[in-house]
Structures are given as C-alpha cells and as structure tokens.
CSV table of C-alpha atoms in Angstrom, one decimal:
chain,number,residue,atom,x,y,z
A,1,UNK,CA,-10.0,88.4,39.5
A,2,UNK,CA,-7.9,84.8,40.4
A,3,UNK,CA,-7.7,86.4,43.7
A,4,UNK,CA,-10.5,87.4,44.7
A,5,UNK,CA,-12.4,84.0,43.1
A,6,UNK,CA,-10.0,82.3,45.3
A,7,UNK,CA,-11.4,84.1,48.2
A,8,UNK,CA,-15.0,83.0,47.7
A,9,UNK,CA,-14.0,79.4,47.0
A,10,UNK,CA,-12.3,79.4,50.2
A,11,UNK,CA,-15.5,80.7,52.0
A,12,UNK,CA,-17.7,77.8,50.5
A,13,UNK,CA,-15.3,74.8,51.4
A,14,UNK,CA,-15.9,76.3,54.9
A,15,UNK,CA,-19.3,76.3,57.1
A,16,UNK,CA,-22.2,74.7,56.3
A,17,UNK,CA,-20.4,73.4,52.7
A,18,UNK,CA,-17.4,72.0,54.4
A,19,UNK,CA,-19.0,68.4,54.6
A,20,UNK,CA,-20.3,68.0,51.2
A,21,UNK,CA,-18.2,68.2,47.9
A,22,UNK,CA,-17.9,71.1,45.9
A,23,UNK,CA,-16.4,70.1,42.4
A,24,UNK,CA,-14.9,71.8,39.5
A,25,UNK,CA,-18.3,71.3,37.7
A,26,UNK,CA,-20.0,73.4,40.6
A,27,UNK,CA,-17.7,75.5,40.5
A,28,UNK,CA,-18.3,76.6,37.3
A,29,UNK,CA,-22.1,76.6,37.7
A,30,UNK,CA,-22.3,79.1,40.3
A,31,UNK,CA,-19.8,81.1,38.0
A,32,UNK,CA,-22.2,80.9,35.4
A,33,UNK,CA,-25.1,82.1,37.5
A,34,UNK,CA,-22.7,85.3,38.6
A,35,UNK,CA,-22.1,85.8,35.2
A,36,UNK,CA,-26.0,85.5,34.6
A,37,UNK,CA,-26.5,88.3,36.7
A,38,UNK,CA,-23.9,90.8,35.7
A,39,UNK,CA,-25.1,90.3,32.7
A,40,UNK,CA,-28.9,91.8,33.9
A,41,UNK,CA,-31.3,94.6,32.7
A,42,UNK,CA,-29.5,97.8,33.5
A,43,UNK,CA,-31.7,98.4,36.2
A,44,UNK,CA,-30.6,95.8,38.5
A,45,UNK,CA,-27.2,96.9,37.9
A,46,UNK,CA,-27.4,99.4,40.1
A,47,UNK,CA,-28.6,97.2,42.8
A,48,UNK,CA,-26.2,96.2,45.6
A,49,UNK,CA,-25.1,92.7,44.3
A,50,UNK,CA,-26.4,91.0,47.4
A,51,UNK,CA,-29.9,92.5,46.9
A,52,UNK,CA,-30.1,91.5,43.8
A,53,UNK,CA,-29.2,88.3,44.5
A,54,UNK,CA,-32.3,87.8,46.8
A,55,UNK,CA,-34.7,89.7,44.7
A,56,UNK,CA,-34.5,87.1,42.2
A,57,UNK,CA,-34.6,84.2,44.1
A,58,UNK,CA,-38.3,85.8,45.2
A,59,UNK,CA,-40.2,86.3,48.6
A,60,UNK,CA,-41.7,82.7,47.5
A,61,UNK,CA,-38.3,80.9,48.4
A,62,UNK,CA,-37.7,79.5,51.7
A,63,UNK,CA,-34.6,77.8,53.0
A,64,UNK,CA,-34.5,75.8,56.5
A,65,UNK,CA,-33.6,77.9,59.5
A,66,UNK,CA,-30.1,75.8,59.9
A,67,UNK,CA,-29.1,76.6,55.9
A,68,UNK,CA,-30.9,80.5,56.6
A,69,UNK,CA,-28.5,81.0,59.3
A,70,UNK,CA,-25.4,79.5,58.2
A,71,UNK,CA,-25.4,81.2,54.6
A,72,UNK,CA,-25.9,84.6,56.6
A,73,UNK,CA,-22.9,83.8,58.7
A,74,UNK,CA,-21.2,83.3,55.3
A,75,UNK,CA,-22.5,86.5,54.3
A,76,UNK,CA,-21.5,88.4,57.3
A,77,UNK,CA,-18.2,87.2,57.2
A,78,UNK,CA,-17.6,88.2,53.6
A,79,UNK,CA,-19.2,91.4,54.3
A,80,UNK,CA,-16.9,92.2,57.4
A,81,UNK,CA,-13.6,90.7,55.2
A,82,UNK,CA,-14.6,93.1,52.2
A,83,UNK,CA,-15.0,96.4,55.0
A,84,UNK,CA,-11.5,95.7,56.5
A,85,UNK,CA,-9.9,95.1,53.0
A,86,UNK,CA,-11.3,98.5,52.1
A,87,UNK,CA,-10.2,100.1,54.6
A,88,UNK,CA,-6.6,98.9,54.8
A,89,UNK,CA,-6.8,99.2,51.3
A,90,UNK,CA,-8.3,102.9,50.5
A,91,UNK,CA,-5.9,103.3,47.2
A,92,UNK,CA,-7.5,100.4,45.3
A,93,UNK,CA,-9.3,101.5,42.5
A,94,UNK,CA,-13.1,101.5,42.1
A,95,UNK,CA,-12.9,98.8,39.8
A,96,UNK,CA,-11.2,96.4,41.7
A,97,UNK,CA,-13.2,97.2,44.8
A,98,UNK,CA,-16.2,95.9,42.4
A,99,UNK,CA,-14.4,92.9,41.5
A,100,UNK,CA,-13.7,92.0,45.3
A,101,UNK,CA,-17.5,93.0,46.1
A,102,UNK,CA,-18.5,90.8,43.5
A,103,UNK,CA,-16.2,88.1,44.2
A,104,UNK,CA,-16.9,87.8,48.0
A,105,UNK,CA,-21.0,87.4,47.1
A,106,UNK,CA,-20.7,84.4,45.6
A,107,UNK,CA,-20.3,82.7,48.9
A,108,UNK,CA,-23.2,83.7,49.3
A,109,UNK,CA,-25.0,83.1,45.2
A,110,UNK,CA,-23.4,79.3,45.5
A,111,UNK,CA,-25.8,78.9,48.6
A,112,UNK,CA,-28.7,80.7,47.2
A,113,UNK,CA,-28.7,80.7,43.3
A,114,UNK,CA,-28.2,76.9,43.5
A,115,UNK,CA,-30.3,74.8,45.9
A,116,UNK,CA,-27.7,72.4,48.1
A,117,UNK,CA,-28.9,69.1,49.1
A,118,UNK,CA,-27.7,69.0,52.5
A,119,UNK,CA,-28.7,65.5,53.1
A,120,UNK,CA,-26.8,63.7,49.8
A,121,UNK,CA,-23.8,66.4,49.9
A,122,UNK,CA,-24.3,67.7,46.8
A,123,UNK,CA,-26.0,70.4,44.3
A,124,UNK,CA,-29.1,69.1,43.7
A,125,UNK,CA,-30.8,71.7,41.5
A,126,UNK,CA,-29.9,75.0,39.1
A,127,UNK,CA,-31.7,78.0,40.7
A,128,UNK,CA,-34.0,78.5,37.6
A,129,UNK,CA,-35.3,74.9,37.3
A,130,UNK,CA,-36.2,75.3,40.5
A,131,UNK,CA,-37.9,78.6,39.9
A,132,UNK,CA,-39.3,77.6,36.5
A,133,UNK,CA,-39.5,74.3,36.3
A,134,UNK,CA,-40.9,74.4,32.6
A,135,UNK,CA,-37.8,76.4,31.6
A,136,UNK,CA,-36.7,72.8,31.5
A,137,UNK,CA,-39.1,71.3,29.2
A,138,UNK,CA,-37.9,70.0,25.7
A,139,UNK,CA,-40.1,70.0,22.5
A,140,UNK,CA,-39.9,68.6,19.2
A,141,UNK,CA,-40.1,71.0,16.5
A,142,UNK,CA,-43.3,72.6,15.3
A,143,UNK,CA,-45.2,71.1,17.6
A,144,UNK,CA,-48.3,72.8,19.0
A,145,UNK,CA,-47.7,73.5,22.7
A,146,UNK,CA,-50.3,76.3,22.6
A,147,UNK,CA,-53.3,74.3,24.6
A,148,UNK,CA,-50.8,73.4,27.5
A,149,UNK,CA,-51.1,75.6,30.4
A,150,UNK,CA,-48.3,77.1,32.4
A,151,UNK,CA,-49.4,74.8,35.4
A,152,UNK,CA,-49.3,71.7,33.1
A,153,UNK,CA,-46.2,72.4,31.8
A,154,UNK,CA,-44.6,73.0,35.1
A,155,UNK,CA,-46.7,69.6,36.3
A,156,UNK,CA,-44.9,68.2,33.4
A,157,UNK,CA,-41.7,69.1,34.1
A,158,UNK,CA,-41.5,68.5,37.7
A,159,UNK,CA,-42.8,64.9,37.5
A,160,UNK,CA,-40.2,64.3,35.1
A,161,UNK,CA,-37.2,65.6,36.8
A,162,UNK,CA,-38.5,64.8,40.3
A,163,UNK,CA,-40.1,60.7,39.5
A,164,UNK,CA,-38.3,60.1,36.7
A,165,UNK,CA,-35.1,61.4,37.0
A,166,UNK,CA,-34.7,62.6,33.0
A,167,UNK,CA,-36.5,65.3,31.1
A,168,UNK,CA,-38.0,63.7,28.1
A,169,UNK,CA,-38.7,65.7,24.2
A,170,UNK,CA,-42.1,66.1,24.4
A,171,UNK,CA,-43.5,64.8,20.7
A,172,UNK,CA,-46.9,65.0,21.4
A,173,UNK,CA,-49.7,67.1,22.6
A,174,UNK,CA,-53.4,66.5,22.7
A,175,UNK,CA,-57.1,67.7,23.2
A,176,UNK,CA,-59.1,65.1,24.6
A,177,UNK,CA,-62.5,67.0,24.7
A,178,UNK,CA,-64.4,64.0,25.3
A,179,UNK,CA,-62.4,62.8,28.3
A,180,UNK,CA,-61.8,66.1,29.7
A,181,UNK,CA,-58.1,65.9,29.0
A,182,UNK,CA,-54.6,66.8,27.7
A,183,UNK,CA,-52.5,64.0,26.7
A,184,UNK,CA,-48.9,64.8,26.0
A,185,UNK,CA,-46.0,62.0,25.0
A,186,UNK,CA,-42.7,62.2,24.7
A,187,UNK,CA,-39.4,59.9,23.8
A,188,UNK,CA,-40.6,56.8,21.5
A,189,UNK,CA,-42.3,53.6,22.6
A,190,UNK,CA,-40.3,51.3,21.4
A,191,UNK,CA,-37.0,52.6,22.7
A,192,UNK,CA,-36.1,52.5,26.5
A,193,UNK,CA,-37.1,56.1,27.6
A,194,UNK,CA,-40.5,56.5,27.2
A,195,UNK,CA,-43.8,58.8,28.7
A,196,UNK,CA,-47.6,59.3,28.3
A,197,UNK,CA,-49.1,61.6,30.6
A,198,UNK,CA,-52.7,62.8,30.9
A,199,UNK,CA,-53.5,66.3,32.2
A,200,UNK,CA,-56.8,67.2,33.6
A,201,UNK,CA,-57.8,70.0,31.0
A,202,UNK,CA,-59.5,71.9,33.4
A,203,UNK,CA,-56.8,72.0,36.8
A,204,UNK,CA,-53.8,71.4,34.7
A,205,UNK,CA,-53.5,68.6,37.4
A,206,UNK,CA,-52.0,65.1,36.9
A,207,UNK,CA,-54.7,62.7,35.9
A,208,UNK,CA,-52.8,59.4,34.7
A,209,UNK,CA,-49.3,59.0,34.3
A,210,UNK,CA,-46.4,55.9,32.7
A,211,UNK,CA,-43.0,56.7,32.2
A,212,UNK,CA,-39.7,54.6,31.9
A,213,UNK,CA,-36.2,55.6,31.6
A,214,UNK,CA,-33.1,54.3,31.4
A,215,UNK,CA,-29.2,56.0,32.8
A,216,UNK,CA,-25.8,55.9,33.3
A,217,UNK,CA,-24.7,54.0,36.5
A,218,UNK,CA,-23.6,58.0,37.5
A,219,UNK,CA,-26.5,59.0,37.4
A,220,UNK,CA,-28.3,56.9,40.2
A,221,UNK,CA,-29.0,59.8,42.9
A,222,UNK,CA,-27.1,59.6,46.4
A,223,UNK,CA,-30.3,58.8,48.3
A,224,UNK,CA,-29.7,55.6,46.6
A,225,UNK,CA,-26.2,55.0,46.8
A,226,UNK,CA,-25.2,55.8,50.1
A,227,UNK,CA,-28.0,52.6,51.0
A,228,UNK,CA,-26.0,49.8,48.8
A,229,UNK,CA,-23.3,48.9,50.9
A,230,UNK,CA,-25.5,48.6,54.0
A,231,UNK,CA,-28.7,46.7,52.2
A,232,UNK,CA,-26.2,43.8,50.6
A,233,UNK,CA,-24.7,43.6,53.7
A,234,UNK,CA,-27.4,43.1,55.6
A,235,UNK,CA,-28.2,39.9,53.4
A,236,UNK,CA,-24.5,38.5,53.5
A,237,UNK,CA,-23.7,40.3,49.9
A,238,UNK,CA,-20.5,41.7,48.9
A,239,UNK,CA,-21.1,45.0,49.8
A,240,UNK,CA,-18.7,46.3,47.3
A,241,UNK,CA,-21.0,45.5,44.1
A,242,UNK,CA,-21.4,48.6,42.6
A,243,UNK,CA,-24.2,49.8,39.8
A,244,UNK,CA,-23.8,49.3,36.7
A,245,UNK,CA,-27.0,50.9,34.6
A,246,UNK,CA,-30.1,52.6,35.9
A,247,UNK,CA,-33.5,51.2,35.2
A,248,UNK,CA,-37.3,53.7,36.6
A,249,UNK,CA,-40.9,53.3,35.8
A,250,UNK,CA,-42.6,55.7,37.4
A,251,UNK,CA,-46.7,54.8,37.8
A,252,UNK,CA,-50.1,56.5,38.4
A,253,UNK,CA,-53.2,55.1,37.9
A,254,UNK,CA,-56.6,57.4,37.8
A,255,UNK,CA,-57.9,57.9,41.4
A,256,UNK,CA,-53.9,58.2,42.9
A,257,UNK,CA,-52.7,61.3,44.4
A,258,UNK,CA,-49.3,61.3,43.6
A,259,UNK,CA,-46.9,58.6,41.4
A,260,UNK,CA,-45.2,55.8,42.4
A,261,UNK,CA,-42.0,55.3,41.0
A,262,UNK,CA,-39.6,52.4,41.1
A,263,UNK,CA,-35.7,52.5,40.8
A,264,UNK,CA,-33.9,49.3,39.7
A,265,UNK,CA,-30.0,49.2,39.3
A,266,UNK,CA,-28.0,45.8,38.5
A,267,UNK,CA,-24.8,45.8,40.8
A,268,UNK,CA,-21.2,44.4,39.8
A,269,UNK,CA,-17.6,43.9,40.5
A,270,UNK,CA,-15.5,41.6,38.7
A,271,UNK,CA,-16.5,38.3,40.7
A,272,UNK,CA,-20.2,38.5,41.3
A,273,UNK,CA,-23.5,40.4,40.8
A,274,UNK,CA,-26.5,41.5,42.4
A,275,UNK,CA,-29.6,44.2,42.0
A,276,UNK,CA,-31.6,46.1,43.9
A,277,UNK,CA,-34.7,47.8,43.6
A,278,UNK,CA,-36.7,50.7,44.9
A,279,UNK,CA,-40.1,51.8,45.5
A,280,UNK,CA,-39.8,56.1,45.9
A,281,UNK,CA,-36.6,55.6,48.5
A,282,UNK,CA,-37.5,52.4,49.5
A,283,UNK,CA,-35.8,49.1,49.1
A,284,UNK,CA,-38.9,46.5,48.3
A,285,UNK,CA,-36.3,43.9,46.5
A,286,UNK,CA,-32.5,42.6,47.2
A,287,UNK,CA,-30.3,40.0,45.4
A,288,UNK,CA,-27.4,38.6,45.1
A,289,UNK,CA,-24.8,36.0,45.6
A,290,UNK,CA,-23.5,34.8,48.5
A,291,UNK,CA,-20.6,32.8,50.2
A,292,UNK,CA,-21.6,28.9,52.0
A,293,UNK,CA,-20.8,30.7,55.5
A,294,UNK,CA,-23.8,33.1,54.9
A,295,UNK,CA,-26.3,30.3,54.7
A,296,UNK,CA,-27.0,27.4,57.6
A,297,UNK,CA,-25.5,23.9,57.5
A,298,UNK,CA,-28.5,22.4,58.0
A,299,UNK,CA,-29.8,24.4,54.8
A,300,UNK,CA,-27.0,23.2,52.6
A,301,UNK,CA,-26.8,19.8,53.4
A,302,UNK,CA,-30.6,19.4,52.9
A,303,UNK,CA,-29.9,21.2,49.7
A,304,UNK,CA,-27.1,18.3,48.6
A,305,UNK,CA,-29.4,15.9,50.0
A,306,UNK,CA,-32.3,17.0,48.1
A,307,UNK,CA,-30.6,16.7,44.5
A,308,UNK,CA,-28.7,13.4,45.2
A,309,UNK,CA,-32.7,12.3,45.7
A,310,UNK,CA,-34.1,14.2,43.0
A,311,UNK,CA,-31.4,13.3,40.1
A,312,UNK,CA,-29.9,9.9,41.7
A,313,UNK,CA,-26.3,11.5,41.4
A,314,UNK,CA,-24.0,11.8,44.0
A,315,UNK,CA,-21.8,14.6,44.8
A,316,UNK,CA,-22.6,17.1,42.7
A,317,UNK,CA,-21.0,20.2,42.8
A,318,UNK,CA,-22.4,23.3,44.7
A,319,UNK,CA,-21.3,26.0,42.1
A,320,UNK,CA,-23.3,28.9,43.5
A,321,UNK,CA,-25.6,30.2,46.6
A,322,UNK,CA,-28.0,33.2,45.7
A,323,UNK,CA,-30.5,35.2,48.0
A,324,UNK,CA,-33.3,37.6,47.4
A,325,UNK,CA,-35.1,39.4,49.5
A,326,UNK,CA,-38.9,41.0,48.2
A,327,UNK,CA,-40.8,42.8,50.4
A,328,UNK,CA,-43.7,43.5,48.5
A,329,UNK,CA,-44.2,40.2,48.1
A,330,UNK,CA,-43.3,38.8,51.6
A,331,UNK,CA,-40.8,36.6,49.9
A,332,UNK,CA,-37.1,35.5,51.4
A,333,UNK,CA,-35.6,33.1,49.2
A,334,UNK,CA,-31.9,31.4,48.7
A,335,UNK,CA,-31.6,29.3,45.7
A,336,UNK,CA,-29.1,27.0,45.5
A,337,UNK,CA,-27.5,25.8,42.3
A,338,UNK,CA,-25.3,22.4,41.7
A,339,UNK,CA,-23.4,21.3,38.5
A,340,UNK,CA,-25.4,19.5,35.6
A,341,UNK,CA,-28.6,22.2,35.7
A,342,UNK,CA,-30.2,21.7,39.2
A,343,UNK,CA,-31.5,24.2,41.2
A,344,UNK,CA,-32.6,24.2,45.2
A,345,UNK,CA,-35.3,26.7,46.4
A,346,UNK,CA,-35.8,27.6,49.5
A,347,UNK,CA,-38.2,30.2,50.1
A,348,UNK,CA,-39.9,32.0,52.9
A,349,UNK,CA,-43.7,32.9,52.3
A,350,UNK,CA,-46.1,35.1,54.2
A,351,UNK,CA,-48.0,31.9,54.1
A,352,UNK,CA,-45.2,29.5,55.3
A,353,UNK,CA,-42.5,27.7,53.3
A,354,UNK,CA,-42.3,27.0,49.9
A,355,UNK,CA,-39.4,24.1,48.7
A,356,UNK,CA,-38.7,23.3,45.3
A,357,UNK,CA,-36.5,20.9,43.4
A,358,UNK,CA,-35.4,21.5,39.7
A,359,UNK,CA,-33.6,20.1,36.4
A,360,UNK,CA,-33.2,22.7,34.3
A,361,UNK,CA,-31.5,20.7,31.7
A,362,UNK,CA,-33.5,20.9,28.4
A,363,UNK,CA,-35.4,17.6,27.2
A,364,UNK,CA,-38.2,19.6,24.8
A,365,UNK,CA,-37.9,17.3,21.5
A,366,UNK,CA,-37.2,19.1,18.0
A,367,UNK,CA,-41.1,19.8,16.8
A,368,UNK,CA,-41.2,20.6,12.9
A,369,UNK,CA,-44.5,21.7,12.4
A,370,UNK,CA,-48.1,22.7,14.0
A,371,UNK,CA,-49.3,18.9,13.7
A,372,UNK,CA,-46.3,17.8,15.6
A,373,UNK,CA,-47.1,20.6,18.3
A,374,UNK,CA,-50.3,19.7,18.8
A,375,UNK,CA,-49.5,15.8,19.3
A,376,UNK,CA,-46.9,16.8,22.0
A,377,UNK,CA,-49.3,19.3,23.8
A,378,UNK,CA,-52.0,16.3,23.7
A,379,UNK,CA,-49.8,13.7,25.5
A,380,UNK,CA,-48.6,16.2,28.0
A,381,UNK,CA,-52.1,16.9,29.3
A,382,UNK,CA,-53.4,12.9,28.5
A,383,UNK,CA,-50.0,12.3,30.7
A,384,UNK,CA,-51.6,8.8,32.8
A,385,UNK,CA,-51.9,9.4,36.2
A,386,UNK,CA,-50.4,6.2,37.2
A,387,UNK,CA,-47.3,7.0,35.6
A,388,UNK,CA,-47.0,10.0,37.1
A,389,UNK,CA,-47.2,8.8,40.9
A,390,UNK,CA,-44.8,5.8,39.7
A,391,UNK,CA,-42.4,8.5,38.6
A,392,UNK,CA,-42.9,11.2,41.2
A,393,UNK,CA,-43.8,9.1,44.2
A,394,UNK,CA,-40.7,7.6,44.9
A,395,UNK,CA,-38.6,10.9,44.6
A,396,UNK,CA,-41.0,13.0,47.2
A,397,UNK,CA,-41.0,10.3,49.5
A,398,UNK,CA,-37.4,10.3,49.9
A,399,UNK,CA,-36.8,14.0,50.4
A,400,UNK,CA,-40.4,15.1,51.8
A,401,UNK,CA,-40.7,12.0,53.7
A,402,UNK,CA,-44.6,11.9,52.4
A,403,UNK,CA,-46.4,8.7,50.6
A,404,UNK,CA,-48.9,10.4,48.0
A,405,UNK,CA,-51.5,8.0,48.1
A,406,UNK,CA,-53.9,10.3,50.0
A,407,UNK,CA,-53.2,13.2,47.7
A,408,UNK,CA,-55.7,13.9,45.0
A,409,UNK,CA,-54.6,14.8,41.5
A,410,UNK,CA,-55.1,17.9,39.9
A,411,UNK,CA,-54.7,18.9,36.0
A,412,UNK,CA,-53.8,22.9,35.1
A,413,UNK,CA,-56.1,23.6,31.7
A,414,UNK,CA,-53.8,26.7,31.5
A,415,UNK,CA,-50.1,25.0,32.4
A,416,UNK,CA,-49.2,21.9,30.2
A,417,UNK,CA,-46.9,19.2,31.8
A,418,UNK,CA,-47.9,20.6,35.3
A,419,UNK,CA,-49.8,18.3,37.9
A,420,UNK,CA,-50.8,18.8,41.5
A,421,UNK,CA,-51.2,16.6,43.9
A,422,UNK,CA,-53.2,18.2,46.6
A,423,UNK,CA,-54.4,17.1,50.3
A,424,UNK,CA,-57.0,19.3,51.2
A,425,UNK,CA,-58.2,18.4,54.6
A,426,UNK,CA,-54.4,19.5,55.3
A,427,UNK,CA,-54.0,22.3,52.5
A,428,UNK,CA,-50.8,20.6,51.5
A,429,UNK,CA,-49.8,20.5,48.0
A,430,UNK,CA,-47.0,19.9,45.5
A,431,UNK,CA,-46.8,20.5,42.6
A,432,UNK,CA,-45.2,18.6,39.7
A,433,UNK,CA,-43.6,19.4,36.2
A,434,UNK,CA,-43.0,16.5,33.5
A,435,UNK,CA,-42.1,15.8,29.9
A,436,UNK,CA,-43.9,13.4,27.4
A,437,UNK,CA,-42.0,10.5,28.3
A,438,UNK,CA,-43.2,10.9,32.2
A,439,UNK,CA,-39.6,12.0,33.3
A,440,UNK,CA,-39.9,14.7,36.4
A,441,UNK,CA,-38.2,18.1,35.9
A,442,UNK,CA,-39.7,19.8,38.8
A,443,UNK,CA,-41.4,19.4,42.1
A,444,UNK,CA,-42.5,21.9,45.0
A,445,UNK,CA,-44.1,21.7,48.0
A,446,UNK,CA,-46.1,24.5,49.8
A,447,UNK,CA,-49.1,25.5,51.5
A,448,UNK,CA,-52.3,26.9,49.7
C-alpha cells in the first residue's frame, strides 16, 4: 500500500494544493476519512469509491468553480494514471488493483472530504463538522439536551467554532417559557472560557449571545497572522513580535443580526512587546514600542522639554517610546516615558489634540482606618483653589505657554483630587490631578 499512498500524496502536493502546506497531521486526516469510508454500510461498498465519495458529501455541497475544476483535473489525472497502470499491468491481482483504485481517490477525498481554505493555505474544517456541525457539540453528563432543537444545536455549534474559535461543554440547558426562550451555558464563569447563549424557542434562531475564550498562541487563525508583520510595520513596530496567547469575546445584543467578535493577541520577542486587536478580521487597535527614529524631533524634544518643566529636573532619561493606534475610538497616541516615573502623551483625537504630563511616582499616605480615609478624601475635594493655581499655574505656563487667570475652575463630585480649569468662550480645558499637600501629579490639555 506504501506505494500506492505515495502516489496520491504526490498528486496533492501538485495542482491546486501545491501552494498551501500539507502536513503529516493532514495527512493522516484524510487517511482517517478513507478509512471512514471503507469502513461503510455494505451497501456503499459496492459503489465505485469515487461515487461514494460524492454521495456523501451531498447535492447540498458546493465548492467554487476554480477548486470544482481543479479537483476534477486531479481526478482525471488519477483516473487516466490508474487505466494505463492496468493496462501495462494486466497480471496484478484484483486486490491490488483495489488498493491502487483506492489509493489514487484520495487525491481526490483530501480535496472533497476535507474543506481547504484556499485563502490561509490550510485545512480549515473536517468534512463532517462541516456537514453536521452539532456532531461537534460537547455535553456534560446527564444533562437534558432533549428541548434543544436540531437547528439550535447546529446554531450552537457553528457560533462557537465559527465566532469563537473553541467548542465549549455545554453545562446548561433551559426553558424560558416566559421569555420565549432556550438558554444554554457552557465552560464556568469564573474561569477564562466562558458562554451564555439564548435561543429563540420558537426559530431555534440566535437571540442574545456572550462568550469569551482563551488559546494557545497556535491557535490564532492565519487570517490573523499573515496581517502582523504588515500592521506593526505600518506603525514603526518590530514586525517580528510574534503572539504569545489568544484572547476573544464574541458579542450580540437583542435586536443584532449576527455577533461581533473581537480577537486580541499580546505580541513578543525577547526585546519588546506589543498587541493587537480585532473586530471580526479587522484591526480596530495597534500597539507597541518603538525606536526614537520612528517618532519626529520636534515631538521628542517637546517631550524632554515638557518634563524638565513639569518635574524641574534636567536630563532625564528617555527609557522608552510607545504607540497605539484605536480606530474605534479615533485615537493615535505615542507616549513617551523618562526615568524617575514620568510619562508624555501625545494623542490624536477625532476632536483635535489631546497633551498630557504625568508623575506616576506614588505619594498616597499610609491610611489605617475608615476615619483616616474619610479625612484624606475631605481635604482632596476642600483642596483651596488658590493653592491650586499657585501650584499649577506656573508649570502650564511654561510648557502651554497659557496664564490661567481667565480659566474658571471646576470640581469633579465623581473624581477626587481632579480639577479643571476650563475657558469656555474657547472650549479650552485642562485638567489637573493633585495630592493633599497641593503637589501636581498630572495635567492635560484638550478640547471639549
């Protein structure tokens, strides 16, 4: 059998699979699929192994034109190679014409009985998931799974696989006569793989859905991967970080046709970081670190200027330049961080720009008890206003180049230690964060 296995290995590495990979692990895959069928009701047996093939992939599967006519071309081929071989070869037994016969079609089972992704180069789906897409469903014991239709289930199983990426145990399932719906659960709430789905009891359709899910770095899909290199790139990343974990939530809210889910994967490589997230195939958010000749001069020297101002220390060190990039937000930041906790944020608003100058150093005082709390939280928000312009005047007139004497002072009810000073004829503002003994951690300035 070596032989003739060799034969049909050879076929699939050529033609339409000569691009994409075709690994041991596929390999044995479509082996188990051939095996599936010889193994068969003693009916189909006696089909032609080709015919059989097709019958049960169904008059309900379709395949593009391009794949259609390039598997058939496989086909053909082994067809014609199996007539000539016969006929040069008239003495072989019946049994080893069988074994050729059966060898040869599974060129053409590896292109039918599994589904090939043409555009990520790889097998994307076993034939009978794809047929039965509740075949891949996984229940705890004795669990009543009686009320759940064969449409819910396959809803069930195709919004994990296909949002989600992971098929979850189901747990739960449950009548909501009231609502007019199933609910089902599955994984455990507390842990990182997680899902609560609601059914429509009457369609089977999905109603309401939350999953989450965590994986293996190999298990981000290709669609994803193949976009890294070029998305870091693109904001002066190393384009060599690769993932290291897998993080999805996948969303759908009453009223929504279909779910939304997003894919977030932290990126590495033993000197820096980064992440990236989708939304469906998306990218809606980019970061990472980059190097001083990604960023303008003028932005870094403002930077340097900015905390020599702020924390009347010269020459602090630059120790690290990070950018992100959020579309959903309209947001394009850099931050840049200097030795002894402060931080420089630059940041690019649908609105305009948005500039902020922090110490991140902690100066909270010990508190012992809820008296003591209450004390601190009472000076923060009694904080004189007086003191505060003495403290922050000074610092935003030297980087902003602004005297806050026309600014009107604001108290947040909801944020203690936070001020802003706001001119509204302008709809300038900053905003300030303090500490009890007046000293300025924070200040930003943007439009409102």
């Amino acid at each position: 059998m070596k032989h003739e296995a060799d034969q049909w290995e050879k076929q699939i590495r050529k033609g339409p699979f000569a691009a994409a990979p075709f690994t041991e692990e596929h390999k044995h895959k479509v082996l188990q699929q051939v095996e599936w069928i010889r193994t068969a009701s003693s009916e189909e047996k006696k089909i032609n192994p080709l015919q059989s093939a097709w019958r049960r992939l169904g008059p309900s599967v379709r395949y593009p034109d391009s794949v259609t006519d390039k598997t058939t071309n496989i086909a053909n081929t082994s067809v014609i190679n199996t007539a000539q071989n016969v006929s040069s070869h008239r003495r072989l037994s019946k049994m080893r014409k069988g074994m050729f016969a059966a060898g040869m079609s599974a060129a053409l089972i590896a292109g039918g009985l599994f589904l090939w992704n043409w555009e990520d180069g790889e097998i994307a789906k076993p034939l009978m998931e794809q047929l039965h897409p509740a075949s891949a469903l996984l229940f705890t014991d004795h669990l009543n799974v009686d009320i759940l239709t064969d449409k819910m289930k396959k809803n069930i199983a195709i919004t994990m696989r296909d949002d989600l990426g992971k098929q979850l145990r189901i747990n739960k399932v449950q009548d909501l006569p009231v609502s007019g719906r199933i609910y089902v659960e599955a994984g455990q709430e507390k842990e990182a793989d997680y899902a609560q789905i609601w059914l429509d009891a009457k369609t089977g359709n999905l109603r309401e859905v939350q999953m989450r899910a965590e994986m293996q770095a190999s298990k981000l899909e290709h669609r994803y991967l193949r976009q890294i290199p070029s998305l870091l790139e693109s904001m002066g990343i190393n384009p060599t970080l690769t993932p290291e974990s897998v993080r999805r939530t996948v969303n759908m809210k009453q009223g929504e046709n279909e779910p939304t889910t997003y894919t977030t994967s932290p990126l590495v490589n033993e000197t820096g970081y980064g992440e990236i997230t989708w939304k469906q195939d998306q990218a809606v958010y980019i970061a990472g670190e980059i190097s001083s000749d990604k960023v303008s001069r003028a932005a870094l020297t403002d930077a340097q200027k900015s905390v020599a101002n702020f924390s009347g220390k010269t020459n602090l060190k630059l120790l690290s330049i990070h950018r992100t990039k959020d579309t959903e937000l309209g947001e394009n930041t850099i931050f840049f961080s200097f030795d002894q906790d402060y931080l420089v944020q630059m940041t690019e608003e649908r609105e305009g720009m948005r500039y902020m100058i922090r110490d991140s150093h902690h100066y909270d005082p010990e508190i012992k008890d809820i008296k003591e709390m209450e004390a601190y939280h009472e000076k923060l928000y009694n904080m004189d206003e007086s003191l505060l312009r003495e403290k922050a005047g000074p610092i935003i007139k030297k980087i902003f180049n602004t005297d806050l004497h026309a600014y009107k002072l604001h108290r947040k009810e909801n944020a203690l230690g936070v001020v802003t000073f706001e001119l509204e004829s302008a709809k300038d503002m900053f905003e300030v964060e303090y500490k009890d003994d007046g000293r300025i951690t924070m200040i930003s300035r943007g439009a409102f």
